Coordinates of C-alpha atoms in Angstrom, one line a residue:
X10 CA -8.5 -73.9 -155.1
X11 CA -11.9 -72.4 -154.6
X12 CA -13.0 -71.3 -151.1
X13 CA -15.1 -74.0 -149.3
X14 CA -18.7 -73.1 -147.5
X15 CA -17.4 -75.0 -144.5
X16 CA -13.9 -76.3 -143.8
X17 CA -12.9 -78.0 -140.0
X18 CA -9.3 -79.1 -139.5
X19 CA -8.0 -81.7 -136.4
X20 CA -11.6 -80.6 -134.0
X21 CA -11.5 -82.7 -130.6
X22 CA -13.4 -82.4 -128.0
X23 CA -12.0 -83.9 -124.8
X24 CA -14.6 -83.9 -121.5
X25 CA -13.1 -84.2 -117.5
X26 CA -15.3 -86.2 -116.4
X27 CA -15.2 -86.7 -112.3
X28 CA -15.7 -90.1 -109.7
X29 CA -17.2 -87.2 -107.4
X30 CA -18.0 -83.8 -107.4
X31 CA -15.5 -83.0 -104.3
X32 CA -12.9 -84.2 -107.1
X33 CA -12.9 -80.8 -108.8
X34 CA -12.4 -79.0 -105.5
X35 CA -9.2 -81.0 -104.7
X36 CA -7.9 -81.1 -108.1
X37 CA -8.2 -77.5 -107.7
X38 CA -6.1 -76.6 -104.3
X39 CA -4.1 -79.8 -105.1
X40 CA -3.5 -79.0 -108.7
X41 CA -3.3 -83.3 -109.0
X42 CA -5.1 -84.8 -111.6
X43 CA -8.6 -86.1 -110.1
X44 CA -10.2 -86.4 -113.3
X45 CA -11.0 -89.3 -116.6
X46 CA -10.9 -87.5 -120.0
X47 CA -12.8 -88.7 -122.2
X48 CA -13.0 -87.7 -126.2
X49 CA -16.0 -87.7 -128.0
X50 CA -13.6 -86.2 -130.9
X51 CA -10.6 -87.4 -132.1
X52 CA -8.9 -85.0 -134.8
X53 CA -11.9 -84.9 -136.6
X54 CA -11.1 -83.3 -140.3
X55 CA -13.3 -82.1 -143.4
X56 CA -14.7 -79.6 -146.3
X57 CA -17.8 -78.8 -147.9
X58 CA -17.7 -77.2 -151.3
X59 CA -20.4 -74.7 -152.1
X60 CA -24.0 -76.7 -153.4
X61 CA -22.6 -79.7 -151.6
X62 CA -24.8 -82.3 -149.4
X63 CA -22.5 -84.3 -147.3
X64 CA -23.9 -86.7 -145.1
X65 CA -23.1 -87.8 -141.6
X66 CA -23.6 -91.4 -140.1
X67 CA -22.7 -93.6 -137.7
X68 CA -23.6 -95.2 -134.5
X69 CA -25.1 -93.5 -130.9
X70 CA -22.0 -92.3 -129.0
X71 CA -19.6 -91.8 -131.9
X72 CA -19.6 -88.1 -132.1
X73 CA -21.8 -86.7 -134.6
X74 CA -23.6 -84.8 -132.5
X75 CA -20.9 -83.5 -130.6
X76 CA -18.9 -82.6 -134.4
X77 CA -22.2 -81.1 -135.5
X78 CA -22.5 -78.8 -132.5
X79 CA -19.1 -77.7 -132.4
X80 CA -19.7 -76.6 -136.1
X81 CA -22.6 -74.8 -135.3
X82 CA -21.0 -72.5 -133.0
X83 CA -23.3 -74.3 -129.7
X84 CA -19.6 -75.8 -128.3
X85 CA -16.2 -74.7 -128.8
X86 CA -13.4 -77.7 -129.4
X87 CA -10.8 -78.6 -127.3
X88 CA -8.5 -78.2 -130.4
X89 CA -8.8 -77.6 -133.8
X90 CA -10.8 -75.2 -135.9
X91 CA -13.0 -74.8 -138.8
X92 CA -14.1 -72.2 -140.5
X93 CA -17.8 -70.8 -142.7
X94 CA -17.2 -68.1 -144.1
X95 CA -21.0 -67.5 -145.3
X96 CA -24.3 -67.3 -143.0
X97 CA -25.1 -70.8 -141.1
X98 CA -28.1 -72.6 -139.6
X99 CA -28.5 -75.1 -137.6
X100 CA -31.4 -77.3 -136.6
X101 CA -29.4 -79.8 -133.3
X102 CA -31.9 -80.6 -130.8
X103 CA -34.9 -79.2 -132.3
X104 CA -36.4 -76.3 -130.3
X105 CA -34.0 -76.3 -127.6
X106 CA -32.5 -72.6 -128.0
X107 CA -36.3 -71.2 -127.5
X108 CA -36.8 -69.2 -124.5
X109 CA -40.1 -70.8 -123.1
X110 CA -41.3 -67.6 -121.4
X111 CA -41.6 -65.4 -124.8
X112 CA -43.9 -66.4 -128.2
X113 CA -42.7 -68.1 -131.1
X114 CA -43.0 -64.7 -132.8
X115 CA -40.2 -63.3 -130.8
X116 CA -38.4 -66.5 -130.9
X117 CA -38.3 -66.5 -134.4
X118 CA -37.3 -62.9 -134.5
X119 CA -34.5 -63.7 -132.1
X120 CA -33.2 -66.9 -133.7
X121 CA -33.3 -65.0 -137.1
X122 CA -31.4 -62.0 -135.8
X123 CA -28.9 -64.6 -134.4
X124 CA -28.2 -65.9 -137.4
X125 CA -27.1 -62.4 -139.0
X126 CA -30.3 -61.1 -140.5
X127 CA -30.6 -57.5 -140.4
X128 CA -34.6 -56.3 -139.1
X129 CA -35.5 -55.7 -143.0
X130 CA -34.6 -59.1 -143.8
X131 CA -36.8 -60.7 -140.6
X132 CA -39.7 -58.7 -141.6
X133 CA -40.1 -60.1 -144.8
X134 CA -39.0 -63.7 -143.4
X135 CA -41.8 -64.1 -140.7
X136 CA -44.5 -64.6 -142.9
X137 CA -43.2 -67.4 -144.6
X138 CA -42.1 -68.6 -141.2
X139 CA -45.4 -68.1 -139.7
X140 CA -46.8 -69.9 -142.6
X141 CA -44.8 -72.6 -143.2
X142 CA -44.9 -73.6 -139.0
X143 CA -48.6 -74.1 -139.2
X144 CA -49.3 -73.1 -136.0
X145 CA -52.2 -70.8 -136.0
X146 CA -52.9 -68.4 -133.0
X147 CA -50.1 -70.5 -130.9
X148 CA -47.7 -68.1 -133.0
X149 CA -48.1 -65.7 -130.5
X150 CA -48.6 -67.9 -127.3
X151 CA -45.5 -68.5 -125.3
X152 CA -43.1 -71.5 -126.1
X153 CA -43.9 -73.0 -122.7
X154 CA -47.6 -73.8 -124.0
X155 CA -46.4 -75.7 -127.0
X156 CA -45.8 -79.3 -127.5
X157 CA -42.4 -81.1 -128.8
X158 CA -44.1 -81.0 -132.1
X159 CA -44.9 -77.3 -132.6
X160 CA -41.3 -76.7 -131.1
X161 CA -40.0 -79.0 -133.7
X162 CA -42.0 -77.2 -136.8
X163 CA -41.2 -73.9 -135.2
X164 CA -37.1 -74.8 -135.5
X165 CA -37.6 -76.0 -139.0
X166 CA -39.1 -73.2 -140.0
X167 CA -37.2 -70.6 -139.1
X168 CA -33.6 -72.6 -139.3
X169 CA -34.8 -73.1 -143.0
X170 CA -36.1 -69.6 -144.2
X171 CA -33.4 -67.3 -143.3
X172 CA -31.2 -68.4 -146.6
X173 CA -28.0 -69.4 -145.0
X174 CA -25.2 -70.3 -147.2
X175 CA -24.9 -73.6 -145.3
X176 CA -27.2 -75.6 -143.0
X177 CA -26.9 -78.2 -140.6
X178 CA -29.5 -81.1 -139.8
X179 CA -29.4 -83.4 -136.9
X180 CA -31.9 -85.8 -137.8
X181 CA -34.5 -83.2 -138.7
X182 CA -36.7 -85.2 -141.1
X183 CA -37.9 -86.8 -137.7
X184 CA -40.5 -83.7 -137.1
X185 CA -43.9 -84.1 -137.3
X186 CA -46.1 -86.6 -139.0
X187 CA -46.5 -87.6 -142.1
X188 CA -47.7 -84.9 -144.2
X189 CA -45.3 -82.4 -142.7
X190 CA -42.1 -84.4 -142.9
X191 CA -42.6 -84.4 -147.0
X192 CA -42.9 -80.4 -146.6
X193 CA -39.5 -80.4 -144.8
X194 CA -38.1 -82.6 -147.3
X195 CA -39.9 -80.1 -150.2
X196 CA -38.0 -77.4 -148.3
X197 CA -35.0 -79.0 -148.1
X198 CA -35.1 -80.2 -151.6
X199 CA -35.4 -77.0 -152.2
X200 CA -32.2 -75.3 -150.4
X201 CA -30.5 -78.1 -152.4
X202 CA -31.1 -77.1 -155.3
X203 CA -30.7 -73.5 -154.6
X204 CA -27.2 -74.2 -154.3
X205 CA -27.0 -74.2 -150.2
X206 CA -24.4 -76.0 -148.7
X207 CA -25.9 -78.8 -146.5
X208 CA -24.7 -81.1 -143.8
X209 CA -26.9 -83.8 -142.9
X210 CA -26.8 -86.3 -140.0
X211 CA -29.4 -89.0 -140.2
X212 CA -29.7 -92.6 -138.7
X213 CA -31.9 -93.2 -141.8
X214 CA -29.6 -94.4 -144.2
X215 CA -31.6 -94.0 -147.0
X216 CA -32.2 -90.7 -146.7
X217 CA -27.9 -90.6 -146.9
X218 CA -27.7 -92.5 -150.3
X219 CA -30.5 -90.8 -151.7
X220 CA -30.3 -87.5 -150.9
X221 CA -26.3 -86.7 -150.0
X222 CA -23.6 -86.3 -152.7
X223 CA -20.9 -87.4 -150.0
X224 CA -20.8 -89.2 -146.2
X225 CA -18.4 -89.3 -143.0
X226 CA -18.8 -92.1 -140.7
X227 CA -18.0 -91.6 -137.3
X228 CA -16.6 -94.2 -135.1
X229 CA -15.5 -93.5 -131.5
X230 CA -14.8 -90.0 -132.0
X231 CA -12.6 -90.8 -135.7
X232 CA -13.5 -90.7 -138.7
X233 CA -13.9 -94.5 -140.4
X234 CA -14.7 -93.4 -144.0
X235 CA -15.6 -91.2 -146.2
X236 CA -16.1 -90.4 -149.3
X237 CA -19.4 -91.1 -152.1
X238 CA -22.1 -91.2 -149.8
X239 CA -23.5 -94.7 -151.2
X240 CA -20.1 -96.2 -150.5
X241 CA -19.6 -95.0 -147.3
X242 CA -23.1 -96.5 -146.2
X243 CA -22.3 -99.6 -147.5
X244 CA -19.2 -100.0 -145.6
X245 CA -21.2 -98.8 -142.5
X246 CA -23.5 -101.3 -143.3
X247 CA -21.3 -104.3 -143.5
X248 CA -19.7 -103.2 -140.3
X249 CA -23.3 -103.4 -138.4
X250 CA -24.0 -106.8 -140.1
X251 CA -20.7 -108.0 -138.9
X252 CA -21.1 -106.5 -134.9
X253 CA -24.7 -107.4 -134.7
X254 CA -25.9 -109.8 -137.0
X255 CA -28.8 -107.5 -138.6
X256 CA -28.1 -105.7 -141.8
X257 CA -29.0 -102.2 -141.7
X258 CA -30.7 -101.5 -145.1
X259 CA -30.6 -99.0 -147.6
X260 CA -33.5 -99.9 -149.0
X261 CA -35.1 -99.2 -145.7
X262 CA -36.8 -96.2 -145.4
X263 CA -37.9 -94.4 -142.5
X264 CA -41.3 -95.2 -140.2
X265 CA -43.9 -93.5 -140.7
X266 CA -46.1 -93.9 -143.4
X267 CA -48.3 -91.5 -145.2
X268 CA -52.0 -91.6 -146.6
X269 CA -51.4 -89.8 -150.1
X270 CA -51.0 -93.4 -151.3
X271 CA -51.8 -97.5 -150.9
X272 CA -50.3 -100.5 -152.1
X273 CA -53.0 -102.7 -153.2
X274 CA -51.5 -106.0 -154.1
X275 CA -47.9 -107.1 -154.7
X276 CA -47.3 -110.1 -157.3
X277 CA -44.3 -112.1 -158.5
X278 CA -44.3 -113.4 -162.1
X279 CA -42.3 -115.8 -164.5
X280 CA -41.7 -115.1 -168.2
X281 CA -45.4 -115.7 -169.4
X282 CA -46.5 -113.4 -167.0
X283 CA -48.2 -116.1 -164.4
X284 CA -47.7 -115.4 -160.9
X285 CA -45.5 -117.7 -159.0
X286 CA -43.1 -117.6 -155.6
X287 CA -41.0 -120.5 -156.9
X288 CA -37.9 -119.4 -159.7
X289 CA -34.7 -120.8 -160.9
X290 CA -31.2 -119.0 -161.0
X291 CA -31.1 -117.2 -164.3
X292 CA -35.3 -117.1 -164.8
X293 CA -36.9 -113.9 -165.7
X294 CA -38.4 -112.2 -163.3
X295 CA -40.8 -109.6 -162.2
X296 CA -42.7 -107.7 -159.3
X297 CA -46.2 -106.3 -160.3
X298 CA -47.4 -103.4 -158.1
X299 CA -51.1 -102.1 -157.8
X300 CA -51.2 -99.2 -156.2
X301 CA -54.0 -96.4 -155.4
X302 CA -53.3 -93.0 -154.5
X303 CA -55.3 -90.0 -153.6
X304 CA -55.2 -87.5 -156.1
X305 CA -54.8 -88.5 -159.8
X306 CA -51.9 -85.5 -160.3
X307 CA -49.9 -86.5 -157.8
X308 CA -46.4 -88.1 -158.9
X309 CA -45.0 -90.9 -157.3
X310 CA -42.3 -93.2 -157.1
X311 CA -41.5 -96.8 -156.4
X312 CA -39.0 -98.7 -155.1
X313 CA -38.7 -102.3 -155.0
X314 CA -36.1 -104.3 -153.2
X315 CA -35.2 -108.1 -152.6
X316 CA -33.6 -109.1 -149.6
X317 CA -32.4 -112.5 -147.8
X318 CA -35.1 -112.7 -144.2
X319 CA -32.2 -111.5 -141.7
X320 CA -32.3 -108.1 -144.1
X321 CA -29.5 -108.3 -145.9
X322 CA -30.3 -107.0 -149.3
X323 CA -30.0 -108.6 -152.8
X324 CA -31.0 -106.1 -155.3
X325 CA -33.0 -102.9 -155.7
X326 CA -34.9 -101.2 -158.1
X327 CA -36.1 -97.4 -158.0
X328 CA -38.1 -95.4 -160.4
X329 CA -36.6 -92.2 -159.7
X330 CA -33.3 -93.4 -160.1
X331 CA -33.9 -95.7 -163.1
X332 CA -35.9 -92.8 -164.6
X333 CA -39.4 -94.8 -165.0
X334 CA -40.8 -92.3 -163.2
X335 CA -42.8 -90.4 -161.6
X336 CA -46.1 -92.5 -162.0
X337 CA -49.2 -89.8 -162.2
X338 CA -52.4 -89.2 -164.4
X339 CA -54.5 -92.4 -163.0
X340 CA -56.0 -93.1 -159.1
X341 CA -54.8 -96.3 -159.4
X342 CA -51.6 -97.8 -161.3
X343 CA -50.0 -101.1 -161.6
X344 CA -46.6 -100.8 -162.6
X345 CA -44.1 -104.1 -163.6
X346 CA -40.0 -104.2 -162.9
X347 CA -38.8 -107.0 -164.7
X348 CA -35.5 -108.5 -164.2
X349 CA -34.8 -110.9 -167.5
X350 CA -32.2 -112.9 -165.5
X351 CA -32.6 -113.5 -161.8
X352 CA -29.1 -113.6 -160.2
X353 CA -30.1 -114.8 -157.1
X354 CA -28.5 -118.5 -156.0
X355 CA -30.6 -121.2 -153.6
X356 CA -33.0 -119.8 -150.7
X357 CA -35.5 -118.1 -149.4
X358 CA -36.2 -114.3 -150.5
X359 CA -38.1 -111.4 -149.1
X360 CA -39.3 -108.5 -151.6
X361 CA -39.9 -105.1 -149.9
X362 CA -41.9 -102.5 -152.1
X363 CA -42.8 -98.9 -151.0
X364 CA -44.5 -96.0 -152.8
X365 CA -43.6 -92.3 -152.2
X366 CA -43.1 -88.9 -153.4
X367 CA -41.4 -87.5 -156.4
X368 CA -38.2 -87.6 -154.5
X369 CA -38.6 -91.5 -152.8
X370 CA -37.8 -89.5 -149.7
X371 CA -41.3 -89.1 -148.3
X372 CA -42.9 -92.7 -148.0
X373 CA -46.4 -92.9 -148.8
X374 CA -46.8 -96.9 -148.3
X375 CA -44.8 -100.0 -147.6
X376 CA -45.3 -104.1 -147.8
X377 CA -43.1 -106.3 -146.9
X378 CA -45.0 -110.1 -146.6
X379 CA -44.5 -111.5 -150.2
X380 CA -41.5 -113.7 -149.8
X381 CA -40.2 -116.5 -152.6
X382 CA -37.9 -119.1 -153.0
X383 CA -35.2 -119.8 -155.5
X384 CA -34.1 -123.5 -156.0
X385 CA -31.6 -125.2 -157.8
X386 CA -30.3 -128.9 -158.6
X387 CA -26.9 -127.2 -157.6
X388 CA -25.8 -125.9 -154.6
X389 CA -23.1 -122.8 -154.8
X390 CA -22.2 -121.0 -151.6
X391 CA -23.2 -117.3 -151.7
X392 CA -26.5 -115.3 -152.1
X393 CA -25.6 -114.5 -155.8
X394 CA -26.1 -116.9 -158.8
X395 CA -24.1 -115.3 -161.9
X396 CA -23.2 -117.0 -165.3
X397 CA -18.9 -118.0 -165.2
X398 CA -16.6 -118.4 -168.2
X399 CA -13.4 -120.1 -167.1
X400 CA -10.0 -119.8 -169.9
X401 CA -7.1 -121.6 -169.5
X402 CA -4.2 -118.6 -170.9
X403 CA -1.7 -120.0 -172.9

């Protein structure tokens, strides 16, 4: 068996936590217990094979964090161990290991050099680091002078240009606006494909499905699945609809919209190709998309989805993944997903449609108001309407 990038075997991490602070004195002299342990890990186990994206999900509280950190070498576990035997970086809480008396310049340097680059290899790194920051003469102002954002594009770049052999993300497609979230996921994209070894915590769990080969979901400090990452979210969605009611979507995507592209009308249509927001179980169906975007040569993708009002999606459709796309060579488009036999039973339907980049990571636009209705002479429990053949075996 091959040598994994990353490997961790039973990690927990158990915290004393105290009524008062007096407690720890008298536990102390004493040497009687005075204190609640709590674990935010329970025997946590796992492995990443090299060029792997594994993703890591699951709700506030349940340990990711904590798993990622200890990974990271930022916390030791109470037991357990793990082991990379490559270079790592880590982007946690963005910014937070900058000294705020020095410049990002000699942050960078020092965040570099802790991640085992020798002073030949940081030399030729800072430019792209400077570069790819995008933060002018505040490069050389001290850290203390910058706001979250700059200290969020500062951590990117430098946890993302010292080629480790694996990196770890803690929600770090949440930096910056629009237009420099798509450059992180460019760069990311990029380490991907380069063969690096990624582990990648998100609350977005689109960005899971899309972009992760594999998922963990956390509960309480234990693991509650893994496995392919679109069947772990699944599960993890199902769970949430179940606790609270509200399906959290993979077809969601996350806020924040761009202005590389607009959606300028959404339309459903029957068979003939006549708009209407009334169908019938088994009709043909189809979503017409005008959409305008800035520049004729940029490519884009886009995703349609149909989902019940309380969120709880139907069906989706993606060009990347159905390989329609990209769309490019026009300022404006109008692209048709046709669906020749609706398998949707009795109610009322919403359909979600979004434009974005190459990848369908970086959204560009998003509407959500066109809903329709499906009605039948029939009534059938259950959101799905699909065609039956019963047999009677001998």
């Amino acid at each position: 068996m091959s040598t994994p990038a990353l490997a961790f075997q039973g990690i927990s991490k158990v915290y004393r936590v105290y009524t008062r602070p007096a407690d720890r004195l008298i536990e102390a002299i004493t040497g009687r217990q005075r204190h609640e342990e709590v674990y935010a890990l329970r025997s946590v186990s796992g492995r990443l094979e090299r060029g792997e994206v594994m993703g890591l999900i699951g709700e506030n509280g349940s340990g990711k964090s904590t798993l990622l950190k200890i990974l990271a070498g930022t916390t030791p576990p109470t037991t357990g161990e793990f082991t990379v035997p490559g270079r790592i970086a880590s982007i946690l809480e963005l910014g937070a290991s900058f000294h705020p008396e020095v410049t990002g310049r000699q942050n960078a340097v020092l965040q570099a050099a802790l991640t085992g680059l020798s002073r030949s290899e940081i030399d030729a790194a800072l430019p792209e680091i400077e570069a790819f920051a995008e933060l002018g003469e505040f490069f050389d102002r001290t850290v203390k002078t910058y706001s979250s954002g700059m200290s969020m594009r500062l951590a990117f770049a430098v946890a993302t240009a010292v080629l480790p052999d694996v990196v770890i993300l803690d929600e770090a497609l949440a930096v910056g606006d629009a237009r420099f979230q798509k450059k992180c996921i460019d760069r990311i994209f990029d380490l991907k494909s380069s063969g690096r070894t990624i582990f990648f915590c998100s609350h977005a769990l689109y960005y899971i499905s899309t972009f992760c080969d594999h998922a963990v979901w956390l509960r309480d400090g234990l693991v509650a699945a893994e496995g392919e990452a679109q069947k772990v979210v699944l599960e993890y969605e199902r769970f949430l609809a179940a606790k609270d009611g509200v399906r959290e979507s993979t077809s969601a995507v996350p806020d924040g919209a761009g202005t590389h592209a607009k959606i300028l009308s959404v339309r459903l249509l029957d068979r003939d190709g006549l708009e209407r927001h009334e169908f019938a179980p088994g009709d043909a169906w189809a979503a017409e998309v005008d959409f305008a975007v800035d520049d004729p040569a940029r490519p884009v993708q886009l995703h349609v989805a149909v989902s019940t009002p309380d969120n709880i999606v139907c069906f989706t459709a993606d060009s990347r993944l159905d390989g329609a796309g990209p769309f490019s060579g026009r300022d404006r488009q109008r692209v048709r997903v046709s669906v020749p036999s609706l398998p949707l039973g009795k109610g009322e339907f919403v359909v979600f449609a979004y434009v974005g980049d190459e990848t369908s990571l970086a959204l560009y636009d998003a509407r959500s108001d066109l809903r329709f209705r499906v009605e039948s002479p029939v009534w059938r429990s259950g959101l799905m309407s699909v065609e039956s053949r019963w047999t009677v075996e001998p």
